[in-house]
């Protein structure tokens, strides 16, 4: 489903060249729940952005669902992100003074065809994350946990192949963290592919597989034996 | 932006008003008119300013023009002074104008009620008066004044007629705020002068206008014994009067036009600033939109639309302001202005175009942001 080959990324400044990723080769299968773990500076966020087609590596290849991503032009990349990837960010990135429903509808505006049942789909997605009674609330009227759940509903609206979550619980209290992780587990059980980037081992433990990153390289690739995660394959 | 569009509308409306007034003027004065003024008349801000009192223009000059210039059909000398007039207990200051009966034909003065005075009444210096419509309104409370006695200064006069309303002339003088009396009555009994201020001359044929002007100038120079001194009078014909009017319209257009240009430019720069700020403050929103599938051109379109909307709103309020102030200028200010819907449309279009032009740079800047950098920014 997602394959990378020898991804390298270096940031060049006039004086220093900083390597961030040094040869990442990995493959993630459909329906997997993967955590990318590492301390800050390990390159995990850069990897996440590359997997999400937001950033390009200095060298290497990325294959998404059989497509060689780096042969696509900018517009095609936008369309790819729109259709195949659902993003969940640490800072939620909702439009303020805009209702939860409208925030969830946003990706559909940029889809090729705006579906006739868009509203129903958005409502369903919000119900799916337990916010059926908050649909008309403005984003800035919601709590952090609720905002993140709106962001998850937004990530789900286009029925993406993979959900990419970058420190999704980084700004949440423990109660909300629990709720969000619960939703991820449920989505995984429904057969979705989920990639979570985190520095928190407790969060990573919820995943099926943990990729640990250090200084731009994968140093560990462990598969958890949690019983609730093994049922779908 | 608001002021710019308003100014465009006011400008065009005033311009149209001025044009209409020029046509009206030609219509109600006829094209064959020459006016001789005593002294030099200069144009200040498009309006006539008569310099000091000049006493050399005399009734005899008018008679001489009538007798010696072949191209001249009719001559109407005039003298005027601001004086107090009184009816019962009402007083007001107005222009008291002494004319000969020829003035009614030469100056196209028509009678609303009553009659004019004749040359016998002029020659015998009778105390008869024709009043303008403003006088009827202010002094007589809009009652028919014919047959009443009024006082001009301290002398009693009989109102014999009311003149038809003519409105404001090219120099901003209300031609209805005046009374007409026989010129001989004025000179002998009221102002007690031997000189006059103006002679209106009707030329027989339009083609002879230039010729008549030369004839009159030569005659007056000779009669005034000027030799190598400059003219102590000013001759204006219809063309130069129209020129006066054009001049004032042009001054106004230039003034309002530059206000419009400057404020449209300022408006454009304002939009540029607002959109650049928006582009900077909303980097994360741009990043998010790009992440969830917006193409560069979607971002560009969004920002262009936003600046278009801002400019459009500015233009809309400007249009409202412009139409309103044109309306006020014509009703309260006495300006001759006709609301131009074409200009209103043009103003709106112009502000939309400015919105687009000044929106292009910020929109392209927003569209050029790399999604990852936009998301990372604080």
Coordinates of C-alpha atoms in Angstrom, one line a residue:
Chain A
X1 CA 0.0 0.0 0.0
X2 CA 2.7 2.5 1.0
X3 CA 6.3 1.7 0.0
X4 CA 9.4 3.9 0.3
X5 CA 12.8 3.1 -1.0
X6 CA 15.9 4.7 0.4
X7 CA 14.3 8.0 1.3
X8 CA 16.8 10.7 2.2
X9 CA 16.2 14.2 3.2
X10 CA 18.8 16.9 4.0
X11 CA 18.2 20.5 4.8
X12 CA 20.7 22.7 3.3
X13 CA 21.7 26.0 4.7
X14 CA 24.5 28.1 3.3
X15 CA 27.0 26.9 5.9
X16 CA 25.7 23.6 7.2
X17 CA 24.0 20.6 5.6
X18 CA 21.8 18.7 8.1
X19 CA 20.7 15.2 7.2
X20 CA 17.3 14.5 8.6
X21 CA 16.4 11.2 7.0
X22 CA 19.1 8.8 6.0
X23 CA 17.8 6.0 3.8
X24 CA 14.3 5.1 5.0
X25 CA 12.9 2.0 3.3
X26 CA 9.6 0.7 4.6
X27 CA 6.4 -0.8 3.5
X28 CA 3.0 -0.4 5.1
X29 CA 0.1 -2.7 4.2
X30 CA -3.5 -1.9 3.8
X31 CA -5.4 -2.2 7.1
X32 CA -2.3 -1.8 9.2
X33 CA -2.1 0.4 12.3
X34 CA 1.5 1.7 12.5
X35 CA 3.1 4.1 14.9
X36 CA 6.2 6.0 14.0
X37 CA 8.1 6.7 17.2
X38 CA 11.1 8.8 18.0
X39 CA 12.4 11.7 20.0
X40 CA 12.2 15.2 18.7
X41 CA 14.8 15.6 15.9
X42 CA 14.6 12.0 15.0
X43 CA 13.0 12.9 11.6
X44 CA 9.7 11.4 12.3
X45 CA 7.6 14.5 11.4
X46 CA 9.6 14.9 8.2
X47 CA 8.9 11.3 7.3
X48 CA 5.3 11.8 8.0
X49 CA 5.1 14.9 5.7
X50 CA 6.9 12.9 3.0
X51 CA 4.4 10.0 3.4
X52 CA 1.6 12.6 3.2
X53 CA 3.0 14.0 0.0
X54 CA 3.3 17.4 1.6
X55 CA 7.1 17.4 1.4
X56 CA 9.5 15.9 -1.1
X57 CA 12.7 14.0 -0.1
X58 CA 16.1 14.9 -1.4
X59 CA 16.3 11.4 -2.9
X60 CA 14.4 8.2 -2.8
X61 CA 11.1 6.9 -4.0
X62 CA 7.5 6.8 -2.6
X63 CA 4.9 4.5 -4.0
X64 CA 1.3 5.0 -2.9
X65 CA -1.2 2.4 -3.9
X66 CA 0.9 1.5 -6.9
X67 CA 1.5 5.1 -8.0
X68 CA 5.0 6.5 -8.2
X69 CA 4.3 9.7 -6.4
X70 CA 7.2 11.7 -7.7
X71 CA 6.1 11.5 -11.3
X72 CA 3.0 13.5 -10.4
X73 CA 2.7 17.3 -10.9
X74 CA 1.6 19.7 -8.2
X75 CA -2.1 19.5 -9.1
X76 CA -2.1 15.8 -9.2
X77 CA -0.4 15.7 -5.8
X78 CA -3.3 17.9 -4.5
X79 CA -5.8 15.5 -5.9
X80 CA -3.9 12.6 -4.4
X81 CA -3.9 14.1 -0.9
X82 CA -7.6 14.9 -1.4
X83 CA -8.6 11.4 -2.3
X84 CA -6.2 9.1 -0.6
X85 CA -4.9 10.7 2.5
X86 CA -6.7 12.0 5.6
X87 CA -4.6 14.2 7.8
X88 CA -4.9 14.7 11.6
X89 CA -2.6 17.3 13.0
X90 CA -1.4 18.1 16.5
X91 CA -2.8 21.7 16.2
X92 CA -6.1 20.4 14.8
X93 CA -6.0 23.1 12.1
X94 CA -9.8 23.8 12.0
X95 CA -11.1 27.0 10.4
X96 CA -12.3 29.2 13.3
X97 CA -15.7 30.9 13.2
X98 CA -16.8 28.0 11.0
X99 CA -19.1 25.2 12.1
X100 CA -17.9 21.7 12.8
X101 CA -20.1 20.6 9.9
X102 CA -18.5 23.0 7.4
X103 CA -15.0 22.1 8.6
X104 CA -15.8 18.5 7.8
X105 CA -17.2 19.4 4.4
X106 CA -14.0 21.3 3.4
X107 CA -12.1 18.5 1.7
X108 CA -15.2 17.8 -0.5
X109 CA -15.0 21.4 -1.9
X110 CA -11.7 20.4 -3.4
X111 CA -12.8 17.1 -4.7
X112 CA -13.4 16.6 -8.4
X113 CA -17.2 16.5 -8.0
X114 CA -19.0 17.9 -5.0
X115 CA -21.2 15.0 -4.0
X116 CA -24.9 15.5 -3.7
X117 CA -25.0 13.8 -0.4
X118 CA -22.1 15.8 1.1
X119 CA -24.1 17.0 4.1
X120 CA -25.3 13.5 4.9
X121 CA -21.7 12.2 4.6
X122 CA -20.4 14.9 6.9
X123 CA -23.1 14.3 9.5
X124 CA -22.3 10.6 9.4
X125 CA -18.6 11.3 9.9
X126 CA -19.3 13.5 12.8
X127 CA -21.7 11.0 14.3
X128 CA -18.9 8.4 13.9
X129 CA -16.6 10.4 16.2
X130 CA -19.4 11.1 18.7
X131 CA -20.1 14.7 17.9
X132 CA -23.7 14.4 16.5
X133 CA -24.9 17.1 19.0
X134 CA -22.1 19.6 18.1
X135 CA -22.5 19.8 14.3
X136 CA -23.5 23.5 14.3
X137 CA -21.0 24.6 16.9
X138 CA -18.2 26.9 15.7
X139 CA -14.8 25.3 15.8
X140 CA -13.5 27.8 18.4
X141 CA -16.5 27.0 20.7
X142 CA -15.4 23.3 21.0
X143 CA -12.9 21.8 23.5
X144 CA -9.5 20.5 22.3
X145 CA -10.7 16.9 22.3
X146 CA -13.8 17.8 20.4
X147 CA -11.8 19.8 17.9
X148 CA -9.5 16.9 17.3
X149 CA -12.5 14.6 16.7
X150 CA -13.8 17.1 14.2
X151 CA -10.4 16.9 12.5
X152 CA -10.7 13.1 12.4
X153 CA -14.2 13.4 10.9
X154 CA -12.7 15.8 8.3
X155 CA -9.9 13.2 7.5
X156 CA -12.6 10.5 7.0
X157 CA -15.0 12.4 4.8
X158 CA -13.3 11.5 1.5
X159 CA -13.0 7.9 2.6
X160 CA -9.1 7.9 2.3
X161 CA -6.8 5.0 1.9
X162 CA -4.7 6.1 4.8
X163 CA -5.1 8.3 7.8
X164 CA -1.9 10.2 8.8
X165 CA -1.9 11.5 12.3
X166 CA 1.0 13.8 13.4
X167 CA 1.1 13.8 17.3
X168 CA -2.7 13.7 17.4
X169 CA -2.7 13.7 21.2
X170 CA 0.1 16.2 21.7
X171 CA -2.3 19.0 22.7
X172 CA -4.9 16.9 24.5
X173 CA -5.5 16.1 28.1
X174 CA -5.5 12.4 29.1
X175 CA -9.3 12.0 28.8
X176 CA -9.4 13.4 25.3
X177 CA -6.2 11.4 24.4
X178 CA -8.1 8.2 25.4
X179 CA -11.1 9.2 23.3
X180 CA -9.0 9.9 20.2
X181 CA -7.0 6.7 20.6
X182 CA -10.2 4.7 21.0
X183 CA -11.5 6.2 17.7
X184 CA -8.3 5.2 16.0
X185 CA -8.5 1.6 17.3
X186 CA -12.1 1.4 16.1
X187 CA -11.2 2.7 12.7
X188 CA -8.5 0.2 12.5
X189 CA -10.9 -2.5 13.4
X190 CA -13.1 -1.3 10.6
X191 CA -10.2 -2.0 8.2
X192 CA -8.6 1.5 7.8
X193 CA -4.9 2.1 7.4
X194 CA -3.6 4.4 10.2
X195 CA -0.2 5.9 10.6
X196 CA 0.4 7.7 13.9
X197 CA 3.5 9.8 14.5
X198 CA 4.3 10.2 18.2
X199 CA 7.0 10.6 20.7
X200 CA 4.8 9.0 23.4
X201 CA 5.3 5.2 23.9
X202 CA 2.0 4.9 25.6
X203 CA 0.3 6.2 22.4
X204 CA 2.5 4.1 20.1
X205 CA 1.6 1.0 22.1
X206 CA -2.0 1.2 20.7
X207 CA -0.6 0.4 17.2
X208 CA -0.1 -2.9 15.7
X209 CA 3.4 -2.1 14.7
X210 CA 6.0 0.4 15.9
X211 CA 8.7 1.9 13.8
X212 CA 11.3 3.5 16.0
X213 CA 13.3 6.3 14.4
X214 CA 16.6 7.6 15.6
X215 CA 18.8 10.1 13.8
X216 CA 17.0 9.6 10.5
X217 CA 17.1 5.8 10.5
X218 CA 14.7 3.1 11.5
X219 CA 16.3 1.4 14.4
X220 CA 13.5 -0.9 15.5
X221 CA 10.5 -2.5 13.8
X222 CA 8.4 -4.3 16.4
X223 CA 5.0 -5.9 15.9
X224 CA 2.8 -5.9 18.9
X225 CA 0.9 -9.0 19.8
X226 CA -2.2 -7.3 21.1
X227 CA -5.1 -9.5 20.6
X228 CA -7.7 -6.9 19.6
X229 CA -5.5 -5.8 16.7
X230 CA -5.0 -9.1 15.1
X231 CA -8.5 -9.9 14.2
X232 CA -8.7 -8.2 10.8
X233 CA -6.1 -10.0 8.7
Chain B
X1 CA -12.2 53.0 -2.7
X2 CA -15.6 54.3 -1.4
X3 CA -14.5 57.9 -2.1
X4 CA -13.0 57.0 -5.4
X5 CA -16.2 55.5 -6.8
X6 CA -18.3 58.2 -5.3
X7 CA -16.1 60.8 -6.9
X8 CA -16.3 59.1 -10.3
X9 CA -20.1 59.2 -10.1
X10 CA -20.2 62.8 -8.9
X11 CA -17.7 63.8 -11.5
X12 CA -19.5 62.4 -14.5
X13 CA -22.9 63.5 -13.1
X14 CA -21.6 67.1 -12.7
X15 CA -20.1 66.9 -16.1
X16 CA -23.4 65.9 -17.6
X17 CA -25.1 68.6 -15.7
X18 CA -22.7 71.2 -17.0
X19 CA -23.1 70.0 -20.6
X20 CA -26.9 70.3 -20.2
X21 CA -26.5 73.7 -18.8
X22 CA -24.4 74.8 -21.8
X23 CA -27.1 73.6 -24.1
X24 CA -29.7 75.4 -22.1
X25 CA -27.7 78.5 -22.1
X26 CA -27.3 78.5 -25.9
X27 CA -31.0 77.8 -26.1
X28 CA -32.2 80.6 -23.9
X29 CA -29.7 83.3 -25.0
X30 CA -29.6 82.6 -28.6
X31 CA -26.3 82.3 -30.5
X32 CA -26.2 85.8 -31.8
X33 CA -25.5 87.6 -28.6
X34 CA -22.6 89.9 -27.8
X35 CA -22.1 91.3 -24.3
X36 CA -20.1 94.4 -23.7
X37 CA -19.0 94.8 -20.1
X38 CA -17.5 98.0 -18.6
X39 CA -13.9 97.4 -17.5
X40 CA -12.0 94.3 -17.7
X41 CA -13.7 91.0 -16.9
X42 CA -11.4 88.2 -15.8
X43 CA -12.1 84.6 -15.2
X44 CA -11.4 83.4 -11.7
X45 CA -12.0 79.8 -11.1
X46 CA -14.2 79.7 -14.2
X47 CA -16.4 82.5 -12.9
X48 CA -16.5 86.1 -14.1
X49 CA -15.0 88.7 -11.8
X50 CA -15.4 92.3 -12.8
X51 CA -12.6 94.5 -11.5
X52 CA -13.0 98.0 -10.2
X53 CA -16.0 100.3 -11.1
X54 CA -15.4 101.8 -14.5
X55 CA -17.4 104.8 -15.5
X56 CA -16.6 105.1 -19.1
X57 CA -19.4 103.0 -20.6
X58 CA -22.4 105.3 -21.2
X59 CA -25.9 105.1 -22.6
X60 CA -24.7 107.1 -25.5
X61 CA -22.4 104.1 -26.4
X62 CA -25.4 101.9 -26.7
X63 CA -27.1 104.4 -29.0
X64 CA -24.0 104.8 -31.1
X65 CA -23.7 101.0 -31.5
X66 CA -27.3 100.8 -32.6
X67 CA -26.9 103.7 -35.1
X68 CA -23.5 103.0 -36.5
X69 CA -22.9 99.2 -36.6
X70 CA -24.7 97.8 -39.6
X71 CA -24.4 94.2 -38.4
X72 CA -26.3 94.9 -35.1
X73 CA -30.0 94.3 -34.9
X74 CA -30.8 95.4 -31.4
X75 CA -29.0 96.9 -28.4
X76 CA -30.0 96.7 -24.7
X77 CA -27.9 98.7 -22.2
X78 CA -28.1 97.7 -18.6
X79 CA -27.2 99.1 -15.2
X80 CA -27.7 97.3 -11.9
X81 CA -27.2 97.8 -8.2
X82 CA -28.0 95.8 -5.1
X83 CA -30.7 97.6 -3.2
X84 CA -33.2 97.1 -0.5
X85 CA -36.8 96.5 -1.6
X86 CA -39.8 96.6 0.7
X87 CA -43.4 95.5 0.6
X88 CA -45.6 96.2 3.6
X89 CA -43.3 95.1 6.4
X90 CA -41.1 92.7 4.4
X91 CA -37.6 93.8 3.3
X92 CA -35.0 92.1 1.2
X93 CA -31.8 92.9 -0.8
X94 CA -31.8 92.2 -4.5
X95 CA -30.4 93.2 -7.8
X96 CA -32.2 96.2 -9.2
X97 CA -31.6 96.1 -12.9
X98 CA -32.3 99.0 -15.2
X99 CA -33.0 98.0 -18.8
X100 CA -34.6 99.3 -22.0
X101 CA -37.7 97.6 -23.4
X102 CA -35.3 96.1 -26.0
X103 CA -33.9 93.8 -23.3
X104 CA -37.0 91.7 -23.3
X105 CA -36.3 90.6 -26.8
X106 CA -32.5 90.7 -26.7
X107 CA -32.3 88.7 -23.4
X108 CA -35.2 86.5 -24.1
X109 CA -37.1 87.6 -21.0
X110 CA -40.7 86.3 -20.9
X111 CA -43.6 87.4 -18.7
X112 CA -45.5 85.1 -16.4
X113 CA -48.3 87.5 -15.4
X114 CA -48.9 91.2 -16.0
X115 CA -47.0 93.1 -18.7
X116 CA -43.6 94.6 -19.6
X117 CA -43.0 98.3 -19.7
X118 CA -42.7 100.3 -23.0
X119 CA -40.3 102.9 -24.3
X120 CA -42.7 105.7 -23.3
X121 CA -42.5 104.6 -19.7
X122 CA -38.7 104.4 -20.0
X123 CA -38.3 107.8 -21.6
X124 CA -40.6 109.4 -19.0
X125 CA -38.8 107.5 -16.2
X126 CA -41.9 106.0 -14.8
X127 CA -41.7 104.1 -11.5
X128 CA -42.8 100.7 -12.8
X129 CA -41.1 97.4 -11.9
X130 CA -41.1 93.7 -13.1
X131 CA -40.2 91.2 -10.4
X132 CA -38.5 87.8 -10.6
X133 CA -40.1 84.6 -9.3
X134 CA -37.8 84.5 -6.2
X135 CA -39.0 87.9 -5.2
X136 CA -42.6 86.9 -5.5
X137 CA -41.9 83.9 -3.3
X138 CA -39.8 85.8 -0.7
X139 CA -41.5 89.2 -0.6
X140 CA -45.1 88.4 -1.5
X141 CA -45.4 85.0 -0.1
X142 CA -46.1 83.7 -3.6
X143 CA -49.2 85.9 -4.0
X144 CA -49.7 87.7 -7.3
X145 CA -47.9 91.0 -6.8
X146 CA -49.2 92.7 -10.0
X147 CA -50.8 96.1 -9.1
X148 CA -49.1 96.3 -5.7
X149 CA -46.8 99.1 -4.6
X150 CA -43.3 98.3 -3.4
X151 CA -40.5 100.5 -2.4
X152 CA -37.0 100.4 -4.0
X153 CA -34.7 102.2 -1.7
X154 CA -37.3 104.9 -0.6
X155 CA -39.0 105.4 -3.9
X156 CA -42.4 103.8 -4.5
X157 CA -42.8 101.6 -7.6
X158 CA -45.8 99.9 -9.1
X159 CA -45.4 96.2 -9.9
X160 CA -46.6 95.7 -13.5
X161 CA -45.5 92.2 -14.2
X162 CA -43.7 89.0 -13.1
X163 CA -40.9 87.4 -15.1
X164 CA -40.8 83.7 -16.0
X165 CA -38.3 81.7 -14.0
X166 CA -34.9 81.3 -15.7
X167 CA -32.8 79.7 -13.0
X168 CA -29.1 80.2 -12.3
X169 CA -26.7 81.5 -15.0
X170 CA -23.1 80.5 -15.8
X171 CA -21.7 82.7 -13.1
X172 CA -23.9 81.3 -10.4
X173 CA -26.2 84.3 -10.3
X174 CA -29.9 83.5 -9.7
X175 CA -31.6 85.3 -12.6
X176 CA -35.0 85.1 -10.7
X177 CA -33.6 87.0 -7.7
X178 CA -33.9 90.5 -9.3
X179 CA -36.3 93.2 -10.4
X180 CA -36.3 95.1 -13.7
X181 CA -37.1 98.8 -14.0
X182 CA -36.8 101.2 -16.9
X183 CA -33.1 102.2 -17.3
X184 CA -33.9 105.9 -17.3
X185 CA -35.8 105.6 -14.1
X186 CA -32.8 103.8 -12.6
X187 CA -30.3 106.4 -13.7
X188 CA -32.3 109.5 -12.9
X189 CA -34.2 108.5 -9.8
X190 CA -32.4 105.6 -8.1
X191 CA -28.6 105.1 -8.7
X192 CA -28.1 108.6 -10.1
X193 CA -25.2 107.7 -12.3
X194 CA -24.3 108.6 -15.8
X195 CA -22.6 105.3 -16.6
X196 CA -23.9 101.8 -17.3
X197 CA -22.4 98.4 -16.7
X198 CA -23.4 96.3 -19.6
X199 CA -24.7 96.4 -23.1
X200 CA -26.3 93.3 -24.6
X201 CA -26.3 93.3 -28.4
X202 CA -28.2 91.1 -30.7
X203 CA -26.4 90.6 -34.0
X204 CA -28.6 90.2 -37.1
X205 CA -26.8 87.2 -38.5
X206 CA -24.7 84.5 -36.8
X207 CA -22.1 84.8 -39.5
X208 CA -21.6 88.4 -38.7
X209 CA -20.7 87.8 -35.1
X210 CA -17.0 88.3 -35.5
X211 CA -17.5 91.3 -37.8
X212 CA -19.9 92.9 -35.3
X213 CA -17.4 92.4 -32.5
X214 CA -14.7 94.2 -34.5
X215 CA -17.1 97.0 -35.4
X216 CA -18.2 97.5 -31.8
X217 CA -14.7 97.4 -30.5
X218 CA -13.5 100.1 -33.0
X219 CA -16.5 102.3 -32.3
X220 CA -16.1 102.1 -28.5
X221 CA -12.3 102.7 -28.6
X222 CA -12.9 105.7 -30.7
X223 CA -15.7 107.1 -28.5
X224 CA -13.7 106.5 -25.4
X225 CA -10.6 108.1 -27.0
X226 CA -8.4 105.2 -26.1
X227 CA -5.7 105.6 -28.8
X228 CA -2.9 103.3 -27.6
X229 CA -4.4 102.5 -24.2
X230 CA -5.9 99.1 -23.6
X231 CA -9.7 98.5 -23.8
X232 CA -11.7 99.8 -20.9
X233 CA -14.4 97.3 -21.7
X234 CA -14.7 93.6 -22.4
X235 CA -16.6 92.1 -25.3
X236 CA -17.9 88.6 -24.9
X237 CA -19.8 86.7 -27.4
X238 CA -21.8 83.4 -27.0
X239 CA -18.7 81.4 -27.8
X240 CA -16.7 83.0 -24.9
X241 CA -19.6 82.5 -22.5
X242 CA -19.8 78.9 -23.4
X243 CA -16.1 78.9 -22.9
X244 CA -16.6 80.3 -19.4
X245 CA -19.0 77.5 -18.6
X246 CA -16.7 74.8 -20.1
X247 CA -13.8 76.2 -18.1
X248 CA -15.7 75.8 -14.8
X249 CA -16.9 72.4 -15.7
X250 CA -13.4 71.4 -16.6
X251 CA -12.0 72.7 -13.4
X252 CA -14.5 70.7 -11.5
X253 CA -13.9 67.6 -13.5
X254 CA -10.2 67.9 -13.1
X255 CA -10.5 68.4 -9.3
X256 CA -13.0 65.5 -8.8
X257 CA -11.1 63.4 -11.2
X258 CA -7.8 63.7 -9.4
X259 CA -9.6 63.0 -6.1
X260 CA -11.1 59.9 -7.7
X261 CA -7.7 58.7 -9.1
X262 CA -5.9 59.2 -5.8
X263 CA -8.5 57.6 -3.7
X264 CA -8.9 54.6 -6.1
X265 CA -5.1 54.2 -5.9
X266 CA -5.2 54.5 -2.2
X267 CA -8.1 52.0 -2.1
X268 CA -6.0 49.6 -4.3
X269 CA -3.0 49.9 -2.0
X270 CA -5.3 49.3 0.9
X271 CA -6.6 46.1 -0.6
X272 CA -3.0 45.1 -1.3
X273 CA -2.1 45.6 2.3
X274 CA -5.1 43.9 3.7
X275 CA -4.6 40.9 1.4
X276 CA -0.9 40.6 2.1
X277 CA -1.7 40.7 5.8
X278 CA -4.3 38.0 5.3
X279 CA -1.9 36.0 3.3
X280 CA 0.6 36.1 6.2
X281 CA -1.8 35.6 9.0
X282 CA -3.6 32.7 7.3
X283 CA -0.6 30.7 6.3
X284 CA -1.7 27.8 8.4
X285 CA -5.2 27.9 6.8
X286 CA -3.5 27.9 3.4
X287 CA -1.3 25.0 4.5
X288 CA -4.3 23.1 5.7
X289 CA -6.3 23.7 2.6
X290 CA -3.4 22.5 0.5
X291 CA -3.0 19.4 2.7
X292 CA -6.6 18.4 2.2
X293 CA -6.5 18.8 -1.5
X294 CA -6.6 22.4 -2.6
X295 CA -4.6 23.1 -5.7
X296 CA -2.5 26.2 -6.1
X297 CA -5.1 27.7 -8.4
X298 CA -7.9 27.0 -5.8
X299 CA -5.9 29.1 -3.3
X300 CA -5.3 31.8 -5.9
X301 CA -9.0 31.9 -6.8
X302 CA -10.0 32.1 -3.2
X303 CA -7.7 35.1 -2.4
X304 CA -8.7 36.9 -5.7
X305 CA -12.4 36.4 -4.8
X306 CA -11.8 37.8 -1.4
X307 CA -10.1 41.0 -2.7
X308 CA -12.8 41.3 -5.3
X309 CA -15.4 41.2 -2.6
X310 CA -13.6 43.8 -0.5
X311 CA -13.3 46.1 -3.5
X312 CA -16.8 45.4 -4.6
X313 CA -18.2 46.3 -1.2
X314 CA -16.1 49.5 -1.2
X315 CA -17.4 50.2 -4.7
X316 CA -21.0 49.6 -3.6
X317 CA -20.8 52.0 -0.7
X318 CA -19.1 54.4 -3.0
X319 CA -21.9 54.2 -5.5
X320 CA -24.5 54.8 -2.8
X321 CA -22.5 57.8 -1.5
X322 CA -21.9 59.1 -5.0
X323 CA -25.6 58.9 -6.1
X324 CA -26.6 60.4 -2.8
X325 CA -24.2 63.3 -2.9
X326 CA -25.0 64.0 -6.6
X327 CA -28.6 64.1 -5.6
X328 CA -27.9 66.4 -2.6
X329 CA -25.6 68.6 -4.8
X330 CA -28.4 69.2 -7.3
X331 CA -31.2 69.7 -4.8
X332 CA -29.6 71.5 -1.9
X333 CA -26.4 72.9 -3.4
X334 CA -28.0 74.3 -6.6
X335 CA -25.5 72.5 -8.7
X336 CA -26.7 71.3 -12.0
X337 CA -26.0 67.6 -11.7
X338 CA -27.7 64.6 -13.3
X339 CA -27.1 61.2 -11.7
X340 CA -25.3 59.1 -14.3
X341 CA -26.1 55.5 -14.0
X342 CA -23.5 54.7 -16.6
X343 CA -20.9 56.3 -14.3
X344 CA -22.3 54.3 -11.4
X345 CA -21.8 51.1 -13.4
X346 CA -18.4 52.2 -14.5
X347 CA -17.4 53.1 -10.9
X348 CA -18.4 49.6 -9.7
X349 CA -16.6 48.0 -12.6
X350 CA -13.5 50.1 -11.9
X351 CA -13.4 49.1 -8.2
X352 CA -13.8 45.4 -9.2
X353 CA -10.9 45.8 -11.6
X354 CA -8.8 47.5 -9.0
X355 CA -9.7 44.7 -6.5
X356 CA -8.5 42.1 -9.1
X357 CA -5.3 44.0 -10.1
X358 CA -4.2 44.6 -6.5
X359 CA -5.3 41.1 -5.5
X360 CA -3.2 39.3 -8.0
X361 CA 0.1 39.7 -6.1
X362 CA -1.1 38.6 -2.7
X363 CA -3.1 35.8 -4.3
X364 CA -0.1 34.5 -6.2
X365 CA 2.0 34.8 -3.0
X366 CA -0.6 32.7 -1.2
X367 CA -0.7 30.2 -3.9
X368 CA 3.1 29.9 -4.1
X369 CA 3.4 28.8 -0.5
X370 CA 4.7 25.3 0.0
X371 CA 2.1 23.4 2.0
X372 CA 4.6 22.1 4.5
X373 CA 6.1 25.6 5.2
X374 CA 2.6 27.1 5.5
X375 CA 1.6 24.4 8.0
X376 CA 4.7 24.8 10.1
X377 CA 4.5 28.5 10.5
X378 CA 3.2 30.0 13.7

